[in-house]
Amino acid sequence: MTYFRKRIDMKIAICLRRVPDTTAKIVIGPSGVAIDEAGVKFVPNPYDEYALEAGLALVGAAGAGETVVVGFAGDSVQETLRTALAMGVDRAVHLQGTPTADGLANARVLADHLRDGGYDLILFGKLAVDDYGQQTGVMVAELLGLPCATAISSLSVDGGVATVTREVEGGVENATCALPAVLTCDKGLNTPRLPSLKGIMAAKKKPLDIVPVTVGESRVTVVSLAMPPERAAGRMLGEGAAAVPALITALTTEAKVL
Amino acid sequence: MANILCVLEQRGGTLRKGSAELLTAARQLADQGGGTVDALVCAAGDVAGLDTLGAAGADRVLTATHAGFAHYAPEGIVATVHSIAAGYGAVLVSATATGKDLAPRLAAALGAPCGMDVTAVSASGDAIRVVRPVYAGKAIQTLDLSGVAVVAVRPSAYTAVAAGKAGAMEAVTVPAFTQRLNVSGISTPEKATLDVAEARVVVAGGRGLGDPQHFGLLEELAAAFGGEAAVGASRAVVDAGWIEHGAQVGQTGKTVAPDLYFAIGVSGAIQHLAGMRTARTIVAINRDKDAPIFKVADFGIVGDLFEVVPALTAAVKAAKGQ
Ligand SMILES: Cc1cc2nc3c(=O)[nH]c(=O)nc-3n(C[C@H](O)[C@H](O)[C@H](O)COP(=O)(O)OP(=O)(O)OC[C@H]3O[C@@H](n4cnc5c(N)ncnc54)[C@H](O)[C@@H]3O)c2cc1C
Ligand SMILES: Nc1ncnc2c1ncn2[C@@H]1O[C@H](COP(=O)(O)O)[C@@H](O)[C@H]1O
């Protein structure tokens, strides 16, 4: 007996970026416009892991389809792309080149590659935790003329329509859009899977295509990167409830916030 | 410096908090080169408070009225801005959840560079110079954006300054647009609580509370501030399910910059600090005198929160004359 289940072919691209581990100590490099990468551990951008998990889960639920991970960066991103393959992504594309500080110029590179890919969904992280650009996914959507929902914290896909929620000040915004669409993923969307040992072995045999690309003119110049100003050393007011009156005085007369 | 366009946000006919602050940022930028500031408000009908925008710094208030603006309709706003964009050197929005969604759309439509979550914006020759926290607040980046720039300014970065401009009202036409994202509305939580990102005072708790029930202590302290305070939390307690996601402060939660931030039973992990280190005044209450939170706190009390917090709540009530 064969059991027939309706299979919906889903093709999903996930754009991935490598970033310093969030616990890494940040040291400004000699250029004064970028960090010193020596000794810094790089990981897949945490928000991209939500995108990866969403893509893998949707294709898994559809029963048929393909997940493709795309990274526009220097060669070091290949290790990050392999991590995605080890999580279960089918194939990887390395858009080999050097991204600029101009998010729009970078988004054009990604959009040009994704345009004719026939994707039902193109997924991004809400933001990359290095430069906090918070723009790439939205710009790709605009460049491709696709619907876009940002910073989604829940998603269901049914009958060619994506239903999402996103956190806004004071509540949760509800929205829908037709596929194909671009979504950027926030925390809370899912719990990303970890690469399994089997997955890591399998990843070695999965295709990783290298496509050299050139990026257009950047209209953004990094003037400087600096450490944030130190907060002035605080004051210990004492121990236990006995210190409360001193705190009230400090908040009233010094900080003037009461 | 050319003229500045501010795209203001409204919800249900009420301008969002932060509109005056955004106009102040725009005014300072425009005044560097004798430019003007226009405020664009896209809404489905009348919006309260438009007559205050002149005093907040707007030379003109442009109203774009369309039934499609009953909910956030990014394509309509983008089409409207695009149709009037000629002559502006920069487009400013507030870096709220909506503003962060809108800014890159505007940038892509205008072919402009985009500066997100900016804490300071100024003119630098022909470019727009923006300053913004990166690496979870562990570093500060300064960028020059050339050509027309789209800038999303952190709502808490500027303090509103009265400017006394005309605020002349003018209607603009909303061009035809294709709606691709269909927003059906905003569900608010049953308990109408203040959002941590908008509150003047944040009372944040961590694992030191020991039990979800003990958040009651923090709610009482928050209540003593009479509707100005919200309860926040560390990720440890959010992940443990003690409190909803929306309350999380930090790198993977919300970034807050209230006037007063209480960190209670919170150790002060770097990812937590990323979300609150720009608060004006930070108070830490922790029984471990070596907790890292004391390094960023303006005022610290070492002690058991179960003893200190009730005493503090009583003292705040007394100070506020309750
Ligand atoms: C990628 C990533 C992202 C993260 N993002 C965030 C984020 O956005 N926000 C965030 O907060 N964390 C985040 N974290 C987690 C962060 O690293 C810490 O684990 C977390 O902030 C710790 O929460 P806590 O301070 O409540 O708990 P703990 O570190 O366990 O601290 C509890 C504190 O309570 C004190 N205490 C205990 N009992 C009492 C008492 N009776 N009275 C007074 N004090 C008491 C203790 O001395 C201790 O200092 C992230 C981590 C990672 C890896
Ligand atoms: N160079 C890149 N290659 C692939 N994806 C990228 C790149 N830059 C940004 N992204 C994606 O866009 C998201 C937002 O990045 P950003 O706009 O830089 O904050 C990231 O989480 C990635 O999903």
XYZ file of C-alpha atoms and ligand atoms in Angstrom:
656
model
C 0.000 0.000 0.000
C 1.356 3.340 -0.881
C 0.126 6.271 1.039
C -0.202 9.357 -1.107
C 0.206 12.674 0.556
C -0.202 15.920 -1.261
C 3.241 17.372 -1.870
C 3.701 21.037 -2.432
C 6.992 21.930 -3.968
C 8.487 24.792 -1.955
C 11.654 26.539 -2.982
C 13.182 28.719 -0.313
C 16.324 30.852 -0.254
C 17.913 31.963 2.996
C 20.444 34.801 2.996
C 23.188 34.239 5.491
C 25.941 36.271 6.952
C 28.776 35.499 9.345
C 29.236 37.723 12.376
C 31.442 37.809 15.467
C 30.116 35.664 18.297
C 27.983 37.980 20.433
C 30.120 37.254 23.484
C 33.281 38.321 21.622
C 35.217 41.258 22.972
C 35.227 44.013 20.386
C 38.545 45.715 19.691
C 38.854 48.471 17.090
C 41.391 47.636 14.382
C 44.260 49.887 13.292
C 42.202 51.290 10.389
C 39.890 52.919 12.919
C 36.865 51.982 10.809
C 36.552 48.235 11.456
C 37.105 45.753 14.260
C 40.289 43.806 14.788
C 39.287 40.281 13.745
C 42.275 38.569 15.330
C 41.109 35.914 17.761
C 37.430 36.665 17.187
C 35.182 33.633 16.767
C 32.711 33.975 13.904
C 29.286 32.340 13.882
C 26.202 32.421 11.640
C 24.223 35.573 12.422
C 21.796 34.512 15.218
C 18.738 35.939 13.418
C 19.692 34.067 10.243
C 19.408 30.854 12.243
C 15.702 31.615 12.763
C 15.429 32.100 8.997
C 17.237 28.810 8.344
C 14.990 26.941 10.757
C 11.852 28.457 9.217
C 12.987 27.471 5.721
C 13.896 23.928 6.717
C 10.636 23.452 8.633
C 8.474 24.775 5.774
C 10.092 22.579 3.121
C 9.928 19.675 5.559
C 6.190 20.244 6.090
C 5.545 20.692 2.360
C 7.111 17.304 1.756
C 9.017 18.454 -1.313
C 11.171 21.343 -2.342
C 14.570 22.829 -1.855
C 16.369 25.110 0.567
C 19.262 27.192 -0.704
C 21.543 29.310 1.442
C 23.140 32.387 -0.118
C 26.027 34.420 1.266
C 27.674 37.458 -0.326
C 31.073 37.834 1.286
C 34.727 36.895 1.142
C 35.863 33.270 1.210
C 35.565 32.957 4.979
C 31.778 32.733 4.616
C 32.110 29.260 3.114
C 32.568 27.788 6.575
C 29.327 29.483 7.671
C 27.527 28.194 4.571
C 28.732 24.663 5.434
C 27.188 25.067 8.894
C 23.863 25.761 7.193
C 24.328 22.699 4.975
C 25.012 20.663 8.117
C 21.716 21.911 9.574
C 19.989 20.360 6.551
C 19.979 23.004 3.811
C 20.235 21.368 0.361
C 22.779 23.585 -1.345
C 24.774 26.764 -0.923
C 25.740 29.659 -3.148
C 28.746 31.782 -2.296
C 28.482 35.147 -4.020
C 32.170 35.841 -3.900
C 33.044 39.486 -3.441
C 33.418 42.254 -0.904
C 30.264 43.845 0.525
C 30.390 47.593 1.091
C 29.094 49.766 3.926
C 26.172 50.669 1.624
C 23.338 48.226 2.334
C 21.579 49.131 -0.906
C 24.622 48.303 -3.045
C 24.870 44.928 -1.280
C 21.139 44.295 -1.596
C 21.435 44.802 -5.364
C 24.009 42.017 -5.552
C 21.722 39.644 -3.652
C 18.632 40.724 -5.611
C 20.364 40.184 -8.952
C 21.225 36.652 -7.961
C 17.830 35.818 -6.445
C 15.685 37.424 -9.178
C 15.348 34.434 -11.496
C 15.712 31.749 -8.840
C 12.006 30.879 -8.796
C 11.850 31.093 -4.998
C 8.540 30.975 -3.149
C 10.125 32.591 -0.142
C 13.349 34.501 0.433
C 14.228 34.628 4.103
C 16.570 36.973 5.964
C 17.522 37.698 9.516
C 15.927 40.802 11.018
C 19.392 42.272 11.404
C 23.032 41.313 11.381
C 24.469 41.705 14.886
C 27.708 43.252 13.611
C 26.695 46.405 11.707
C 23.028 46.372 12.771
C 22.139 47.395 9.193
C 18.503 46.202 9.505
C 17.852 46.835 5.853
C 19.124 44.155 3.493
C 16.004 41.959 3.321
C 13.587 44.842 2.879
C 15.717 46.364 0.143
C 15.954 43.060 -1.725
C 12.145 42.824 -1.585
C 11.740 46.345 -2.952
C 14.296 45.722 -5.693
C 12.463 42.547 -6.725
C 8.987 44.070 -6.333
C 7.998 41.373 -3.845
C 5.800 41.640 -0.746
C 7.803 41.895 2.442
C 7.090 41.460 6.131
C 9.831 42.325 8.577
C 10.884 41.107 11.997
C 8.294 38.355 12.057
C 7.894 36.346 15.243
C 5.322 33.877 13.916
C 4.637 32.467 10.477
C 2.236 30.071 8.807
C 2.063 29.380 5.103
C -1.104 28.039 3.548
C -2.504 28.145 0.027
C 0.189 30.479 -1.268
C -0.350 33.025 1.501
C 1.977 33.787 4.389
C 0.353 34.878 7.659
C 2.732 36.596 10.037
C 2.853 38.505 13.280
C 5.444 41.041 14.284
C 6.034 42.845 17.535
C 5.376 46.556 17.523
C 5.317 48.979 20.451
C 2.399 48.028 22.636
C 1.221 44.972 20.746
C 1.494 42.500 17.937
C 0.827 43.452 14.332
C -0.980 40.879 12.185
C -0.415 40.726 8.441
C -0.661 38.519 5.389
C 1.011 38.535 2.006
C 0.925 36.364 -1.083
C 3.915 34.268 -2.110
C 6.462 34.748 -3.521
C 7.528 36.994 -0.671
C 10.467 38.179 1.380
C 10.395 37.749 5.164
C 12.879 38.899 7.774
C 12.978 36.792 10.920
C 13.003 37.776 14.584
C 13.580 35.918 17.813
C 10.593 33.895 18.960
C 9.844 32.566 15.466
C 11.201 29.113 16.279
C 14.017 27.254 17.994
C 16.830 26.712 15.506
C 18.060 23.127 15.192
C 21.690 22.292 15.793
C 23.802 20.622 13.115
C 23.936 16.863 13.776
C 27.061 14.771 13.332
C 25.357 13.053 10.414
C 24.489 16.453 8.989
C 28.074 17.618 9.273
C 29.262 14.559 7.327
C 26.531 14.998 4.707
C 27.356 18.702 4.332
C 30.761 17.873 2.912
C 29.125 16.309 -0.126
C 26.464 18.949 -0.724
C 26.988 21.464 -3.534
C 28.513 24.844 -2.685
C 28.645 26.941 -5.840
C 31.007 29.870 -6.043
C 29.757 32.779 -8.139
C 32.095 35.790 -8.419
C 30.144 39.066 -8.224
C 30.945 42.746 -8.418
C 29.275 45.262 -6.190
C 28.258 48.722 -7.384
C 29.366 52.077 -6.080
C 28.988 52.617 -2.338
C 27.443 55.864 -1.191
C 28.279 55.167 2.414
C 31.682 55.884 3.935
C 32.626 54.640 7.368
C 34.158 57.693 9.013
C 35.062 55.970 12.252
C 34.399 53.080 14.583
C 35.004 53.812 18.241
C 34.369 52.382 21.658
C 31.265 53.800 23.369
C 31.895 56.440 26.012
C 32.364 54.810 29.409
C 29.617 55.425 31.894
C 30.989 57.400 34.782
C 31.703 55.085 37.701
C 28.603 54.585 39.754
C 28.182 54.830 43.476
C 27.377 52.109 45.976
C 24.796 53.473 48.359
C 25.064 50.763 50.955
C 23.519 47.476 51.937
C 19.960 46.292 52.264
C 16.839 48.315 52.971
C 18.902 50.762 55.020
C 20.282 52.167 51.758
C 16.842 53.040 50.371
C 16.638 56.594 51.816
C 20.023 57.422 50.232
C 18.725 56.141 46.904
C 15.578 58.254 47.112
C 17.720 61.326 47.854
C 20.058 60.561 44.944
C 17.158 60.049 42.535
C 15.406 63.213 43.682
C 18.192 65.739 44.029
C 21.048 64.403 41.868
C 19.496 62.482 39.000
C 16.231 64.465 39.189
C 14.206 61.529 37.949
C 11.716 61.153 40.781
C 21.962 71.626 3.175
C 18.818 70.881 1.342
C 15.374 70.519 2.826
C 14.338 67.705 5.128
C 11.224 65.537 4.956
C 10.049 63.836 8.154
C 7.640 60.956 7.698
C 5.668 60.910 10.946
C 3.869 57.879 12.278
C 0.275 57.789 13.459
C -1.840 55.008 14.853
C -5.613 55.297 14.751
C -5.539 59.047 14.180
C -3.061 59.792 16.976
C 0.498 60.863 16.249
C 3.045 58.499 17.753
C 5.128 59.528 20.675
C 8.478 60.709 19.361
C 7.120 62.858 16.532
C 8.302 66.092 18.170
C 11.727 64.555 18.894
C 12.079 63.575 15.227
C 11.172 67.099 14.136
C 13.819 68.448 16.512
C 16.460 66.227 14.874
C 15.278 67.400 11.450
C 15.197 71.053 12.521
C 18.789 70.951 13.785
C 19.913 69.280 10.553
C 18.023 71.735 8.337
C 19.220 74.763 10.301
C 22.842 73.812 9.633
C 22.296 74.989 6.057
C 19.178 77.127 6.087
C 16.863 74.389 4.817
C 13.220 73.756 5.615
C 11.485 70.905 7.410
C 8.307 69.306 6.112
C 6.319 66.750 8.098
C 4.356 64.166 6.128
C 1.485 62.392 7.855
C -0.224 59.511 6.039
C -3.599 58.625 7.562
C -7.091 57.405 6.731
C -8.755 60.461 8.222
C -8.174 63.291 10.667
C -5.122 63.133 12.884
C -5.088 64.854 16.250
C -2.275 67.243 17.095
C -1.193 68.300 13.605
C -1.517 71.914 14.762
C 1.301 71.317 17.273
C 3.842 70.322 14.623
C 4.738 73.891 13.674
C 5.801 74.584 17.251
C 7.777 71.344 17.147
C 9.759 72.542 14.123
C 7.787 71.844 10.939
C 7.618 74.601 8.326
C 4.890 72.675 6.513
C 2.630 69.787 7.471
C 1.774 67.617 4.473
C -1.285 65.436 4.924
C -1.805 62.387 2.712
C -5.255 60.953 3.280
C -6.252 57.551 1.902
C -8.580 54.800 3.150
C -5.676 52.364 2.789
C -3.840 54.123 5.634
C -6.223 52.802 8.309
C -3.451 50.311 9.033
C 0.238 50.493 8.209
C 0.442 50.364 4.395
C 4.128 50.667 3.478
C 3.613 50.615 -0.274
C 1.254 53.596 -0.049
C 3.650 55.605 2.100
C 6.562 54.771 -0.207
C 4.540 55.825 -3.274
C 3.557 59.100 -1.594
C 7.089 59.949 -0.524
C 8.417 59.013 -3.949
C 5.956 61.381 -5.608
C 7.069 64.368 -3.506
C 10.728 63.449 -2.944
C 12.276 65.930 -5.374
C 14.031 68.740 -3.517
C 14.649 66.939 -0.243
C 18.193 66.159 0.856
C 17.156 63.690 3.524
C 14.109 61.740 4.627
C 13.844 61.093 8.362
C 11.678 58.577 10.202
C 11.585 57.438 13.831
C 13.354 54.107 14.363
C 10.250 52.452 15.808
C 9.146 48.960 14.735
C 7.251 50.612 11.888
C 9.956 53.136 11.062
C 12.574 50.416 10.801
C 10.330 48.593 8.358
C 9.656 51.728 6.356
C 13.145 53.288 6.118
C 14.816 50.622 3.935
C 11.743 50.544 1.687
C 12.044 54.293 1.176
C 15.789 53.987 0.600
C 15.366 51.302 -2.039
C 12.601 53.273 -3.778
C 14.662 56.477 -3.783
C 17.934 54.712 -4.588
C 19.306 56.250 -1.402
C 21.669 55.056 1.307
C 19.989 54.241 4.601
C 21.206 54.874 8.156
C 19.313 52.864 10.768
C 18.880 53.383 14.497
C 20.795 56.621 14.446
C 21.516 58.530 17.659
C 22.831 61.721 16.007
C 22.462 63.196 12.532
C 24.260 66.228 11.110
C 25.456 67.712 7.848
C 29.036 67.031 6.779
C 29.756 68.907 3.564
C 27.398 67.452 0.984
C 26.912 64.284 2.988
C 24.658 63.428 5.913
C 26.682 62.217 8.883
C 25.061 59.697 11.211
C 26.255 58.164 14.466
C 24.913 54.768 15.476
C 25.604 51.958 17.920
C 26.827 48.706 16.331
C 28.005 45.346 17.707
C 25.180 45.384 20.269
C 26.279 48.768 21.550
C 29.847 47.601 22.057
C 31.042 50.106 19.431
C 29.862 53.361 17.892
C 29.993 53.837 14.134
C 30.023 57.144 12.277
C 28.917 57.053 8.644
C 28.734 59.612 5.852
C 25.782 59.036 3.516
C 26.101 60.804 0.171
C 23.245 61.887 -2.065
C 19.712 61.861 -0.698
C 19.790 59.882 2.564
C 17.125 58.004 4.492
C 17.737 58.111 8.228
C 15.863 56.289 10.998
C 16.460 58.197 14.235
C 16.203 56.445 17.604
C 13.114 57.808 19.338
C 15.011 58.401 22.583
C 18.044 60.084 20.996
C 16.689 63.631 20.819
C 14.816 65.740 23.335
C 12.086 67.857 21.770
C 12.920 71.554 21.532
C 10.226 74.114 20.658
C 10.960 75.884 17.377
C 7.974 78.067 16.564
C 7.668 77.431 12.830
C 4.545 77.990 10.738
C 3.437 74.377 10.338
C 1.356 75.393 7.316
C -1.031 72.595 6.377
C -1.078 71.292 2.841
C -2.777 68.215 1.390
C -0.789 65.963 -0.924
C -2.227 63.398 -3.306
C -1.634 59.733 -2.650
C -0.646 58.148 -5.959
C -2.100 54.802 -7.006
C -0.206 51.980 -5.303
C -0.306 48.206 -5.159
C -0.743 46.880 -1.673
C 1.380 43.777 -1.235
C 1.517 43.549 2.551
C -1.943 43.423 4.117
C -1.849 44.543 7.718
C -5.102 43.681 9.465
C -4.380 45.415 12.759
C -2.544 45.368 16.028
C -3.577 43.031 18.820
C -2.875 44.551 22.195
C -2.288 42.359 25.229
C -5.275 41.918 27.563
C -3.548 43.803 30.320
C -2.970 47.166 28.685
C 0.565 47.631 29.924
C 3.071 50.226 28.876
C 5.742 48.966 26.503
C 9.246 48.837 27.995
C 10.551 50.674 24.942
C 8.244 53.625 25.591
C 8.141 53.885 29.368
C 9.916 56.670 31.243
C 10.788 54.231 34.017
C 11.660 50.546 33.541
C 11.669 48.124 36.465
C 13.536 45.065 35.186
C 13.862 41.743 36.942
C 16.072 38.718 36.415
C 16.674 35.244 37.697
C 17.295 36.660 41.157
C 13.500 36.863 41.559
C 13.593 33.093 41.963
C 9.980 32.514 40.999
C 7.619 33.992 38.381
C 5.173 34.988 41.131
C 7.686 37.390 42.527
C 7.278 39.667 39.510
C 4.397 40.999 41.603
C 6.999 42.847 43.693
C 8.258 44.622 40.578
C 4.729 45.411 39.419
C 4.105 47.114 42.760
C 7.272 49.182 42.400
C 6.277 50.068 38.823
C 2.780 51.015 39.978
C 4.285 53.422 42.519
C 5.457 55.495 39.530
C 1.827 55.995 38.530
C 1.526 54.790 34.944
C 4.986 55.923 33.845
C 6.727 52.624 34.483
C 6.873 49.278 32.707
C 8.191 45.943 33.932
C 11.119 44.553 31.932
C 13.122 41.370 32.187
C 16.356 39.592 31.368
C 16.389 36.857 28.783
C 16.965 34.209 31.443
C 13.484 34.744 32.872
C 11.841 35.230 29.480
C 13.283 31.927 28.275
C 12.081 30.316 31.492
C 8.569 31.501 30.613
C 8.223 33.707 33.704
C 7.171 36.724 31.652
C 6.244 37.431 28.021
C 8.819 37.994 25.251
C 7.829 41.620 24.836
C 9.370 42.447 28.205
C 12.878 41.284 27.302
C 15.558 43.930 27.332
C 18.854 43.340 25.578
C 20.569 42.378 22.423
C 17.887 39.927 21.326
C 15.132 41.862 23.086
C 14.294 45.526 23.163
C 16.632 48.469 23.336
C 15.417 50.923 25.915
C 16.631 54.331 27.004
C 14.317 55.406 29.830
C 15.050 58.173 32.288
C 15.303 55.586 35.060
C 16.157 51.883 34.831
C 16.053 49.491 37.763
C 17.990 46.235 37.335
C 16.784 43.958 40.114
C 18.256 40.485 40.493
C 19.845 40.929 37.068
C 23.535 40.051 36.795
C 24.291 42.473 33.948
C 25.429 40.150 31.157
C 26.867 41.981 28.153
C 23.789 41.068 26.080
C 21.519 42.610 28.703
C 23.638 45.756 28.908
C 23.368 46.112 25.121
C 19.695 46.920 25.574
C 19.810 49.376 28.455
C 23.202 50.989 28.848
C 21.991 54.269 27.380
C 19.347 54.699 30.087
C 19.802 58.069 31.727
C 20.001 56.747 35.279
C 20.600 53.105 36.172
C 19.913 51.652 39.608
C 21.097 48.125 40.437
C 19.894 45.986 43.309
C 21.783 42.727 43.670
C 22.954 40.604 46.565
C 26.291 39.951 44.858
C 28.504 43.017 45.311
C 30.663 41.838 42.371
C 27.761 41.522 39.898
C 28.769 43.192 36.591
C 25.597 45.297 36.619
C 27.202 47.508 39.285
C 29.828 48.588 36.731
C 27.215 50.397 34.633
C 24.887 51.438 37.445
C 24.820 55.031 38.639
C 23.558 53.897 42.019
C 23.863 50.472 43.567
C 22.420 48.739 46.589
C 23.877 45.411 47.692
C 21.225 43.305 49.314
C 18.380 40.840 49.124
C 15.812 42.159 46.694
C 13.004 40.711 48.803
C 14.024 43.097 51.554
C 15.073 46.109 49.442
C 12.279 46.257 46.848
C 9.305 46.514 49.256
C 11.146 49.228 51.196
C 11.887 51.038 47.947
C 8.273 50.783 46.793
C 7.099 52.318 50.052
C 9.703 55.089 49.802
C 8.797 55.930 46.188
C 5.126 56.095 47.159
C 5.990 58.409 50.020
C 8.181 60.589 47.764
C 5.337 60.836 45.266
C 2.922 61.726 48.035
C 0.767 58.629 47.674
C 23.110 35.321 21.634
C 22.658 35.713 23.022
C 21.734 36.728 23.143
C 21.287 37.115 24.418
N 20.392 38.134 24.504
C 20.013 38.555 25.741
C 19.099 39.647 25.893
O 18.598 40.216 24.917
N 18.772 40.050 27.134
C 19.282 39.449 28.265
O 18.941 39.874 29.367
N 20.114 38.411 28.148
C 20.478 37.941 26.920
N 21.301 36.859 26.829
C 21.562 36.077 28.054
C 22.631 36.653 28.932
O 23.886 36.173 28.499
C 22.413 36.194 30.400
O 22.352 34.788 30.442
C 21.137 36.743 31.031
O 21.016 38.123 30.819
C 21.172 36.463 32.524
O 19.934 36.808 33.095
P 19.839 37.197 34.633
O 20.702 38.367 34.893
O 18.394 37.326 34.948
O 20.344 35.879 35.387
P 21.671 35.569 36.166
O 22.843 35.843 35.345
O 21.479 34.211 36.712
O 21.675 36.634 37.343
C 20.839 36.615 38.447
C 21.321 37.680 39.402
O 20.417 37.785 40.488
C 21.153 37.984 41.678
N 20.313 37.510 42.792
C 19.923 36.247 43.075
N 19.103 36.242 44.125
C 18.958 37.519 44.533
C 18.235 38.139 45.597
N 17.470 37.446 46.436
N 18.345 39.482 45.741
C 19.124 40.224 44.908
N 19.830 39.667 43.889
C 19.736 38.344 43.702
C 22.419 37.194 41.484
O 23.461 37.693 42.306
C 22.696 37.388 39.998
O 23.546 38.503 39.778
C 21.769 36.463 25.574
C 22.701 35.442 25.445
C 23.155 35.065 24.189
C 24.177 33.985 24.079
N 26.381 40.002 2.525
C 25.269 39.306 2.802
N 25.076 38.067 2.276
C 23.967 37.367 2.565
N 22.999 37.805 3.359
C 23.130 39.009 3.915
C 24.268 39.828 3.678
N 24.125 40.965 4.367
C 22.961 40.871 5.024
N 22.361 39.691 4.761
C 21.049 39.218 5.263
O 20.305 40.353 5.642
C 19.995 40.317 7.039
C 20.026 41.698 7.614
O 21.320 42.233 7.517
P 21.596 43.777 7.778
O 20.685 44.529 6.900
O 23.032 43.963 7.440
O 21.333 43.985 9.248
C 20.984 39.332 7.621
O 20.438 38.760 8.774
C 21.150 38.345 6.487
O 20.054 37.442 6.444
